[in-house]
Amino acid sequence: MTEILNGKVLAKTIHGKAKQRVEGMEFPPGLAVILIGKNSASRLYVKLKETAARDVGIYVERHAYSSKATTEEVVEKIHEINERNDIHGILVQLPLPKHFDTNAIIGAMNPNKDVDGFHIENRKALIAHTPNIVPPIALSLMRLLQASHVPLKGKTAVIVGNSTIFAEPLIELLRDAGVPATFIPKHTEGLAAITRAADILIVAIGSAHCITADMVKPSAVVLDVGANKLNGVTVGDVAPNVIGHAGFLSPVPGGAGPLTVEYLLFNVIKAKEIQERERE
Ligand code: GUN
């Protein structure tokens, strides 16, 4: 039996709490969303985030750029938003079209407005155990793990992914919870043997149904972070035959995705509090 970790239900609770917190504020938190180019997945994610933010009472404005824009133009806009007291969070939807300098754009943000927690200052703070803003995806996966009620101490985790920017904060949070975690790319030799040894398996490779039951330890906690289109349907990186084999599964859709959106809202509220404290 595999217990499904329902991210949608957990997301609803956070959404309600965020709404309550915003209702109690004199001025709403503000979020600027920067969307560059026409990537259809990015447009969909941005829409989901904006709708959820507006529903809790966050003021949202979108700054859309064509893929012909320049890094300098976007950096200038970020500098302008950094100075505004009505915008507390800046979200730059990734990935950016090829010729944009992602590091320069993320680095241009005031770290206290970086609601994705990608800025080097926020990454350093997490490693130094003085977290400021933590990436929503990492918060979401830790919440799903907690929802499994599996005692974490003594367990090991494997993260299969493409991006260290995604894995690094998660490795820190897992380590803090007593779980040593290893990051491995998808094309690692002997991948199946490594994933099969993991008590906690987190997969974010963007490859439909790539992780099959034979690659998973029976009773493992499996968290699927993939979002792929297969015959027009959204599916994860984890194959259907893992259900019935793993102990717990955070599925796609309905797992980490909706929860990550809510932790983004949580970070916007947190960012407002940090900035107000700074201005006092
Ligand atoms: N693209 C895929 N995931 C994310 C995310 O968490 N934040 C941003 N900004 N872009 C993404």
GROMACS .gro file of N, CA, C and O and ligand atoms in nm, residues 45 49 91-95 116 118 137 260, ligand 1:
model
   55
   45TYR      N    1   0.239   2.867  -1.507
   45TYR     CA    2   0.279   2.875  -1.366
   45TYR      C    3   0.256   3.015  -1.311
   45TYR      O    4   0.206   3.031  -1.199
   49LYS      N    5   0.018   3.130  -0.994
   49LYS     CA    6   0.072   3.204  -0.879
   49LYS      C    7  -0.002   3.337  -0.861
   49LYS      O    8  -0.038   3.374  -0.750
   91LEU      N    9   0.918   3.817  -0.827
   91LEU     CA   10   0.930   3.680  -0.877
   91LEU      C   11   0.970   3.686  -1.024
   91LEU      O   12   0.897   3.744  -1.104
   92VAL      N   13   1.085   3.632  -1.055
   92VAL     CA   14   1.126   3.624  -1.196
   92VAL      C   15   1.107   3.478  -1.236
   92VAL      O   16   1.178   3.389  -1.187
   93GLN      N   17   1.009   3.454  -1.322
   93GLN     CA   18   0.982   3.315  -1.360
   93GLN      C   19   1.095   3.259  -1.446
   93GLN      O   20   1.136   3.319  -1.545
   94LEU      N   21   1.146   3.144  -1.407
   94LEU     CA   22   1.255   3.077  -1.479
   94LEU      C   23   1.201   2.956  -1.555
   94LEU      O   24   1.095   2.905  -1.518
   95PRO      N   25   1.267   2.905  -1.655
   95PRO     CA   26   1.394   2.952  -1.709
   95PRO      C   27   1.375   3.074  -1.800
   95PRO      O   28   1.267   3.093  -1.858
  116ASP      N   29   1.162   3.390  -0.408
  116ASP     CA   30   1.198   3.254  -0.448
  116ASP      C   31   1.318   3.202  -0.369
  116ASP      O   32   1.353   3.084  -0.379
  118PHE      N   33   1.630   3.260  -0.424
  118PHE     CA   34   1.739   3.219  -0.515
  118PHE      C   35   1.862   3.309  -0.504
  118PHE      O   36   1.969   3.274  -0.553
  137ILE      N   37   0.980   2.579  -0.302
  137ILE     CA   38   0.981   2.436  -0.338
  137ILE      C   39   1.043   2.354  -0.225
  137ILE      O   40   0.994   2.244  -0.193
  260THR      N   41   0.374   2.447  -0.334
  260THR     CA   42   0.482   2.542  -0.364
  260THR      C   43   0.424   2.681  -0.392
  260THR      O   44   0.480   2.782  -0.350
  281GUN     N1   45   1.047   2.779  -1.274
  281GUN     C1   46   1.028   2.653  -1.228
  281GUN     N2   47   1.016   2.654  -1.094
  281GUN     C2   48   1.028   2.782  -1.055
  281GUN     C3   49   1.025   2.848  -0.928
  281GUN     O1   50   1.008   2.788  -0.823
  281GUN     N3   51   1.041   2.983  -0.932
  281GUN     C4   52   1.061   3.051  -1.046
  281GUN     N4   53   1.078   3.183  -1.037
  281GUN     N5   54   1.064   2.994  -1.164
  281GUN     C5   55   1.048   2.860  -1.168
   0.00000   0.00000   0.00000
